[in-house]
Amino acid sequence: MPTLPRRSVLYLPASNARALEKARELEADALIIDLEDAVAPEAKPRAREMATEAIRAGYPGKEVALRVNAADTPWGDADLEAAYRCGPDAIVLPKVETAQEVREVALGIPLWAMIETPRGVLAAHEIAAAPGVAALVMGTSDLVRDLRARPVPGRENLLYALSRVVTCARAHGLEALDGVHLDLEDAEGFERACVQGRDLGFGGKTLIHPRQIETANRVFGVSPEEVAWARRVLEAYRAARAEGKGVAVLDGRLIENLHAAEAERLLELDRVIRERGT
């Protein structure tokens, strides 16, 4: 099955008709149409209708998720009913803290569980193991607040949480998406955060503005240098196997089956990205 790129995952306020329409032209891999934090309480019923209409109209070439309000809010049940009717590619559940919260949502649509609180971080393993969960999504802004931490450039205060969530997601074969970067004027800091997230193991970055898409796509994509290296790795490994050897040596580095598997993953990801034209 082809690797599904989720390098750039853009939040869209469901109440913003212009943003919903313009997103069809953007090069984000995925969209999260947001009924929760981005929509004022009095606007939520109309936003739900707008989200439903937008999802039904479709976003060709993009994965589309719907972030609903929590079940214990006045809007949660209606949001889930709307999701069932319009059929997004995924439902994003906010502030998940227990696996039971996930089990109570049984719509047959993949679920992306947001890990935004200390309890959620600690329960990430159980949440990732719950039926229907396809991804764990970091909610770093809420987490910083709940930790009574401070936003710091290198996110050192979040490294435990970030690493734990990635580990739990990958242990269950799930995608892991990094949290947003709120300072739109800090392009260098945003790129550093993308590099950090990629190096920690995240598959992509959630975004708050279209101007962040290009950087996320580049950092979480596959560079020409990586493509060239992956091809050389496979060539060396296959040659070694043909000679009855279990390992190869390339430029002084030991190449085993795990390196060959990663090379194949990168080349498949590169192929899918090139086919998408982004």
mmCIF file of C-alpha atoms in Angstrom:
data_model
loop_
_atom_site.group_PDB
_atom_site.id
_atom_site.type_symbol
_atom_site.label_atom_id
_atom_site.label_comp_id
_atom_site.label_asym_id
_atom_site.label_seq_id
_atom_site.Cartn_x
_atom_site.Cartn_y
_atom_site.Cartn_z
ATOM 1 C CA MET A 1 0.000 0.000 0.000
ATOM 2 C CA PRO A 2 1.468 3.414 -0.951
ATOM 3 C CA THR A 3 2.893 5.569 1.782
ATOM 4 C CA LEU A 4 0.447 8.387 2.491
ATOM 5 C CA PRO A 5 2.266 11.704 2.892
ATOM 6 C CA ARG A 6 1.070 13.912 5.714
ATOM 7 C CA ARG A 7 3.950 16.361 5.644
ATOM 8 C CA SER A 8 1.718 19.413 5.967
ATOM 9 C CA VAL A 9 -1.628 19.261 7.782
ATOM 10 C CA LEU A 10 -3.396 22.627 7.741
ATOM 11 C CA TYR A 11 -6.086 23.636 10.229
ATOM 12 C CA LEU A 12 -9.026 25.485 8.651
ATOM 13 C CA PRO A 13 -11.692 27.302 10.709
ATOM 14 C CA ALA A 14 -14.983 25.741 9.652
ATOM 15 C CA SER A 15 -16.662 29.146 9.946
ATOM 16 C CA ASN A 16 -14.368 30.774 7.368
ATOM 17 C CA ALA A 17 -15.926 30.229 3.938
ATOM 18 C CA ARG A 18 -13.032 31.874 2.103
ATOM 19 C CA ALA A 19 -10.446 29.657 3.807
ATOM 20 C CA LEU A 20 -12.489 26.533 3.064
ATOM 21 C CA GLU A 21 -12.650 27.419 -0.612
ATOM 22 C CA LYS A 22 -9.063 28.621 -1.003
ATOM 23 C CA ALA A 23 -7.705 25.432 0.577
ATOM 24 C CA ARG A 24 -8.575 23.515 -2.587
ATOM 25 C CA GLU A 25 -5.734 25.335 -4.337
ATOM 26 C CA LEU A 26 -3.123 24.858 -1.606
ATOM 27 C CA GLU A 27 -0.372 22.254 -1.640
ATOM 28 C CA ALA A 28 -1.020 20.925 1.856
ATOM 29 C CA ASP A 29 -1.121 17.138 2.020
ATOM 30 C CA ALA A 30 -4.037 17.160 4.454
ATOM 31 C CA LEU A 31 -6.592 19.521 5.947
ATOM 32 C CA ILE A 32 -8.234 19.589 9.352
ATOM 33 C CA ILE A 33 -11.538 21.439 9.157
ATOM 34 C CA ASP A 34 -11.934 22.704 12.694
ATOM 35 C CA LEU A 35 -15.218 22.919 14.592
ATOM 36 C CA GLU A 36 -13.523 23.256 17.972
ATOM 37 C CA ASP A 37 -11.073 25.964 19.089
ATOM 38 C CA ALA A 38 -11.209 27.995 15.872
ATOM 39 C CA VAL A 39 -14.975 28.568 16.050
ATOM 40 C CA ALA A 40 -16.790 30.800 18.541
ATOM 41 C CA PRO A 41 -19.646 29.119 20.474
ATOM 42 C CA GLU A 42 -22.375 31.127 18.768
ATOM 43 C CA ALA A 43 -20.968 30.256 15.327
ATOM 44 C CA LYS A 44 -20.672 26.502 15.823
ATOM 45 C CA PRO A 45 -24.058 25.395 14.364
ATOM 46 C CA ARG A 46 -23.513 27.308 11.117
ATOM 47 C CA ALA A 47 -19.845 26.233 11.001
ATOM 48 C CA ARG A 48 -20.968 22.611 11.235
ATOM 49 C CA GLU A 49 -23.174 23.105 8.179
ATOM 50 C CA MET A 50 -20.344 24.796 6.291
ATOM 51 C CA ALA A 51 -17.916 22.007 7.154
ATOM 52 C CA THR A 52 -20.377 19.368 6.007
ATOM 53 C CA GLU A 53 -20.936 21.152 2.702
ATOM 54 C CA ALA A 54 -17.208 21.606 2.116
ATOM 55 C CA ILE A 55 -16.372 17.973 2.806
ATOM 56 C CA ARG A 56 -19.164 16.753 0.557
ATOM 57 C CA ALA A 57 -17.916 19.032 -2.233
ATOM 58 C CA GLY A 58 -14.512 17.380 -1.858
ATOM 59 C CA TYR A 59 -10.862 18.357 -1.885
ATOM 60 C CA PRO A 60 -9.265 16.333 -4.703
ATOM 61 C CA GLY A 61 -5.804 15.047 -3.881
ATOM 62 C CA LYS A 62 -6.053 15.947 -0.207
ATOM 63 C CA GLU A 63 -6.851 14.000 2.916
ATOM 64 C CA VAL A 64 -9.592 15.818 4.843
ATOM 65 C CA ALA A 65 -10.216 15.407 8.562
ATOM 66 C CA LEU A 66 -12.918 17.018 10.700
ATOM 67 C CA ARG A 67 -12.029 18.161 14.208
ATOM 68 C CA VAL A 68 -15.139 17.858 16.350
ATOM 69 C CA ASN A 69 -15.927 19.310 19.727
ATOM 70 C CA ALA A 70 -15.502 17.008 22.712
ATOM 71 C CA ALA A 71 -18.355 14.684 23.583
ATOM 72 C CA ASP A 72 -18.998 16.434 26.905
ATOM 73 C CA THR A 73 -19.681 19.789 25.216
ATOM 74 C CA PRO A 74 -23.078 20.984 23.936
ATOM 75 C CA TRP A 75 -21.888 20.459 20.338
ATOM 76 C CA GLY A 76 -20.100 17.103 20.489
ATOM 77 C CA ASP A 77 -22.955 14.764 19.576
ATOM 78 C CA ALA A 78 -24.154 16.926 16.698
ATOM 79 C CA ASP A 79 -20.598 17.188 15.363
ATOM 80 C CA LEU A 80 -20.238 13.408 15.287
ATOM 81 C CA GLU A 81 -23.609 13.037 13.574
ATOM 82 C CA ALA A 82 -22.487 15.537 10.941
ATOM 83 C CA ALA A 83 -19.226 13.641 10.463
ATOM 84 C CA TYR A 84 -21.152 10.430 9.900
ATOM 85 C CA ARG A 85 -23.293 12.135 7.252
ATOM 86 C CA CYS A 86 -20.514 13.842 5.274
ATOM 87 C CA GLY A 87 -17.826 11.145 5.623
ATOM 88 C CA PRO A 88 -14.454 12.862 6.093
ATOM 89 C CA ASP A 89 -11.292 10.804 5.726
ATOM 90 C CA ALA A 90 -10.771 11.054 9.492
ATOM 91 C CA ILE A 91 -12.302 12.499 12.644
ATOM 92 C CA VAL A 92 -9.995 14.458 14.936
ATOM 93 C CA LEU A 93 -10.883 14.025 18.609
ATOM 94 C CA PRO A 94 -9.620 16.851 20.850
ATOM 95 C CA LYS A 95 -7.966 16.492 24.240
ATOM 96 C CA VAL A 96 -8.158 12.700 24.417
ATOM 97 C CA GLU A 97 -7.094 11.423 27.841
ATOM 98 C CA THR A 98 -8.352 7.828 27.920
ATOM 99 C CA ALA A 99 -8.810 4.952 25.510
ATOM 100 C CA GLN A 100 -12.472 4.793 26.558
ATOM 101 C CA GLU A 101 -13.109 8.187 24.977
ATOM 102 C CA VAL A 102 -12.001 6.724 21.668
ATOM 103 C CA ARG A 103 -14.003 3.515 22.060
ATOM 104 C CA GLU A 104 -17.179 5.538 22.495
ATOM 105 C CA VAL A 105 -16.784 6.912 18.969
ATOM 106 C CA ALA A 106 -17.726 4.037 16.678
ATOM 107 C CA LEU A 107 -18.554 5.570 13.296
ATOM 108 C CA GLY A 108 -16.322 3.412 11.143
ATOM 109 C CA ILE A 109 -14.216 6.459 10.231
ATOM 110 C CA PRO A 110 -10.480 6.579 11.131
ATOM 111 C CA LEU A 111 -9.799 8.574 14.269
ATOM 112 C CA TRP A 112 -6.965 10.985 14.954
ATOM 113 C CA ALA A 113 -6.548 11.399 18.705
ATOM 114 C CA MET A 114 -5.143 14.708 19.892
ATOM 115 C CA ILE A 115 -2.725 14.482 22.801
ATOM 116 C CA GLU A 116 -2.940 17.889 24.463
ATOM 117 C CA THR A 117 -2.803 17.307 28.216
ATOM 118 C CA PRO A 118 -0.490 15.631 30.747
ATOM 119 C CA ARG A 119 -3.076 12.867 31.222
ATOM 120 C CA GLY A 120 -3.176 12.334 27.493
ATOM 121 C CA VAL A 121 0.603 12.039 27.305
ATOM 122 C CA LEU A 122 0.640 9.450 30.076
ATOM 123 C CA ALA A 123 -2.191 7.468 28.436
ATOM 124 C CA ALA A 124 -0.775 7.693 24.891
ATOM 125 C CA HIS A 125 0.037 3.974 24.747
ATOM 126 C CA GLU A 126 -3.515 2.900 25.619
ATOM 127 C CA ILE A 127 -5.020 5.531 23.317
ATOM 128 C CA ALA A 128 -2.859 4.401 20.399
ATOM 129 C CA ALA A 129 -3.963 0.804 20.992
ATOM 130 C CA ALA A 130 -7.672 1.653 20.906
ATOM 131 C CA PRO A 131 -9.663 0.361 17.891
ATOM 132 C CA GLY A 132 -10.092 2.848 15.081
ATOM 133 C CA VAL A 133 -7.197 5.144 15.953
ATOM 134 C CA ALA A 134 -5.075 5.960 12.900
ATOM 135 C CA ALA A 135 -2.925 8.826 14.186
ATOM 136 C CA LEU A 136 -1.806 10.686 17.292
ATOM 137 C CA VAL A 137 -1.696 14.471 16.934
ATOM 138 C CA MET A 138 0.259 16.673 19.318
ATOM 139 C CA GLY A 139 -1.549 19.659 20.787
ATOM 140 C CA THR A 140 1.526 21.420 22.097
ATOM 141 C CA SER A 141 -0.062 24.784 22.889
ATOM 142 C CA ASP A 142 -2.556 23.354 25.363
ATOM 143 C CA LEU A 143 0.058 21.012 26.747
ATOM 144 C CA VAL A 144 2.474 23.853 27.525
ATOM 145 C CA ARG A 145 -0.300 25.647 29.377
ATOM 146 C CA ASP A 146 -1.361 22.597 31.372
ATOM 147 C CA LEU A 147 2.243 21.859 32.305
ATOM 148 C CA ARG A 148 2.605 25.466 33.508
ATOM 149 C CA ALA A 149 5.649 25.544 31.282
ATOM 150 C CA ARG A 150 6.908 28.377 29.077
ATOM 151 C CA PRO A 151 7.140 28.453 25.298
ATOM 152 C CA VAL A 152 10.852 28.091 24.556
ATOM 153 C CA PRO A 153 12.527 28.115 21.124
ATOM 154 C CA GLY A 154 14.015 24.628 21.309
ATOM 155 C CA ARG A 155 10.983 22.989 22.976
ATOM 156 C CA GLU A 156 13.289 21.242 25.436
ATOM 157 C CA ASN A 157 10.473 21.262 27.981
ATOM 158 C CA LEU A 158 8.326 19.180 25.612
ATOM 159 C CA LEU A 159 10.882 16.600 24.520
ATOM 160 C CA TYR A 160 9.593 13.928 26.882
ATOM 161 C CA ALA A 161 6.013 14.360 25.690
ATOM 162 C CA LEU A 162 6.956 14.565 22.021
ATOM 163 C CA SER A 163 9.133 11.462 22.177
ATOM 164 C CA ARG A 164 6.585 9.492 24.184
ATOM 165 C CA VAL A 165 3.784 10.238 21.740
ATOM 166 C CA VAL A 166 5.913 9.315 18.724
ATOM 167 C CA THR A 167 7.020 6.102 20.409
ATOM 168 C CA CYS A 168 3.462 5.086 21.307
ATOM 169 C CA ALA A 169 2.180 5.899 17.828
ATOM 170 C CA ARG A 170 4.914 3.960 16.047
ATOM 171 C CA ALA A 171 4.572 1.026 18.442
ATOM 172 C CA HIS A 172 1.047 0.569 17.111
ATOM 173 C CA GLY A 173 1.783 1.367 13.480
ATOM 174 C CA LEU A 174 0.153 4.791 13.583
ATOM 175 C CA GLU A 175 1.041 8.172 12.137
ATOM 176 C CA ALA A 176 2.342 10.866 14.495
ATOM 177 C CA LEU A 177 1.807 14.552 13.717
ATOM 178 C CA ASP A 178 3.683 17.359 15.438
ATOM 179 C CA GLY A 179 1.969 20.375 17.009
ATOM 180 C CA VAL A 180 1.579 23.860 15.560
ATOM 181 C CA HIS A 181 4.049 26.742 15.574
ATOM 182 C CA LEU A 182 2.147 29.878 16.555
ATOM 183 C CA ASP A 183 4.589 32.639 15.581
ATOM 184 C CA LEU A 184 3.956 33.292 11.899
ATOM 185 C CA GLU A 185 6.765 35.851 11.733
ATOM 186 C CA ASP A 186 9.359 33.355 13.002
ATOM 187 C CA ALA A 187 10.138 31.484 9.799
ATOM 188 C CA GLU A 188 13.532 30.290 11.026
ATOM 189 C CA GLY A 189 12.090 29.029 14.300
ATOM 190 C CA PHE A 190 9.329 27.241 12.411
ATOM 191 C CA GLU A 191 11.822 25.450 10.200
ATOM 192 C CA ARG A 192 13.892 24.440 13.233
ATOM 193 C CA ALA A 193 10.749 23.037 14.849
ATOM 194 C CA CYS A 194 9.977 21.083 11.674
ATOM 195 C CA VAL A 195 13.497 19.637 11.588
ATOM 196 C CA GLN A 196 13.257 18.732 15.265
ATOM 197 C CA GLY A 197 9.890 17.053 14.775
ATOM 198 C CA ARG A 198 11.112 15.117 11.747
ATOM 199 C CA ASP A 199 14.219 13.976 13.591
ATOM 200 C CA LEU A 200 12.107 12.840 16.547
ATOM 201 C CA GLY A 201 10.049 10.673 14.189
ATOM 202 C CA PHE A 202 6.948 12.698 13.373
ATOM 203 C CA GLY A 203 5.575 12.215 9.882
ATOM 204 C CA GLY A 204 4.427 15.802 9.456
ATOM 205 C CA LYS A 205 3.505 19.099 11.043
ATOM 206 C CA THR A 206 0.116 20.603 11.827
ATOM 207 C CA LEU A 207 -0.088 24.169 10.535
ATOM 208 C CA ILE A 208 -2.077 27.319 11.213
ATOM 209 C CA HIS A 209 -1.355 29.256 8.006
ATOM 210 C CA PRO A 210 -0.758 28.478 4.326
ATOM 211 C CA ARG A 211 2.610 30.243 4.397
ATOM 212 C CA GLN A 212 3.934 27.337 6.484
ATOM 213 C CA ILE A 213 3.102 24.669 3.900
ATOM 214 C CA GLU A 214 6.197 24.940 1.708
ATOM 215 C CA THR A 215 8.632 24.539 4.604
ATOM 216 C CA ALA A 216 6.753 21.595 6.098
ATOM 217 C CA ASN A 217 6.558 19.847 2.734
ATOM 218 C CA ARG A 218 10.270 20.318 2.174
ATOM 219 C CA VAL A 219 11.465 19.296 5.640
ATOM 220 C CA PHE A 220 9.169 16.287 5.997
ATOM 221 C CA GLY A 221 9.627 15.271 2.384
ATOM 222 C CA VAL A 222 12.524 13.419 0.766
ATOM 223 C CA SER A 223 15.474 15.448 -0.469
ATOM 224 C CA PRO A 224 17.319 14.591 -3.712
ATOM 225 C CA GLU A 225 20.319 13.619 -1.578
ATOM 226 C CA GLU A 226 18.189 11.189 0.419
ATOM 227 C CA VAL A 227 16.772 9.691 -2.768
ATOM 228 C CA ALA A 228 20.262 9.163 -4.181
ATOM 229 C CA TRP A 229 21.474 7.602 -0.930
ATOM 230 C CA ALA A 230 18.426 5.308 -0.690
ATOM 231 C CA ARG A 231 19.030 4.013 -4.195
ATOM 232 C CA ARG A 232 22.681 3.323 -3.434
ATOM 233 C CA VAL A 233 21.698 1.545 -0.207
ATOM 234 C CA LEU A 234 19.307 -0.760 -2.038
ATOM 235 C CA GLU A 235 21.801 -1.428 -4.813
ATOM 236 C CA ALA A 236 24.538 -2.347 -2.337
ATOM 237 C CA TYR A 237 22.256 -4.466 -0.168
ATOM 238 C CA ARG A 238 20.750 -6.373 -3.087
ATOM 239 C CA ALA A 239 24.212 -7.037 -4.499
ATOM 240 C CA ALA A 240 25.331 -8.396 -1.137
ATOM 241 C CA ARG A 241 22.256 -10.618 -0.887
ATOM 242 C CA ALA A 242 22.882 -11.957 -4.376
ATOM 243 C CA GLU A 243 26.292 -13.059 -3.139
ATOM 244 C CA GLY A 244 24.739 -14.808 -0.164
ATOM 245 C CA LYS A 245 25.701 -12.117 2.335
ATOM 246 C CA GLY A 246 23.382 -10.687 4.975
ATOM 247 C CA VAL A 247 24.996 -7.275 5.131
ATOM 248 C CA ALA A 248 26.759 -4.836 2.844
ATOM 249 C CA VAL A 249 29.254 -2.023 3.340
ATOM 250 C CA LEU A 250 28.633 1.303 1.642
ATOM 251 C CA ASP A 251 31.081 4.196 2.055
ATOM 252 C CA GLY A 252 32.387 2.522 5.190
ATOM 253 C CA ARG A 253 28.917 2.127 6.709
ATOM 254 C CA LEU A 254 27.278 -1.200 7.506
ATOM 255 C CA ILE A 255 24.041 -1.762 5.589
ATOM 256 C CA GLU A 256 21.552 -4.279 6.997
ATOM 257 C CA ASN A 257 17.989 -5.222 6.144
ATOM 258 C CA LEU A 258 16.606 -2.436 8.348
ATOM 259 C CA HIS A 259 18.495 0.148 6.286
ATOM 260 C CA ALA A 260 17.179 -1.404 3.081
ATOM 261 C CA ALA A 261 13.614 -1.277 4.422
ATOM 262 C CA GLU A 262 13.981 2.400 5.320
ATOM 263 C CA ALA A 263 15.438 3.116 1.891
ATOM 264 C CA GLU A 264 12.426 1.468 0.278
ATOM 265 C CA ARG A 265 10.089 3.541 2.452
ATOM 266 C CA LEU A 266 11.795 6.788 1.466
ATOM 267 C CA LEU A 267 11.716 5.949 -2.216
ATOM 268 C CA GLU A 268 8.041 5.044 -2.047
ATOM 269 C CA LEU A 269 7.279 8.285 -0.205
ATOM 270 C CA ASP A 270 9.218 10.226 -2.844
ATOM 271 C CA ARG A 271 7.291 8.466 -5.607
ATOM 272 C CA VAL A 272 3.919 9.318 -4.095
ATOM 273 C CA ILE A 273 4.933 12.951 -3.532
ATOM 274 C CA ARG A 274 6.135 13.317 -7.106
ATOM 275 C CA GLU A 275 2.891 11.814 -8.419
ATOM 276 C CA ARG A 276 0.951 14.365 -6.381
ATOM 277 C CA GLY A 277 3.056 17.131 -7.886
ATOM 278 C CA THR A 278 3.887 18.735 -4.527
#
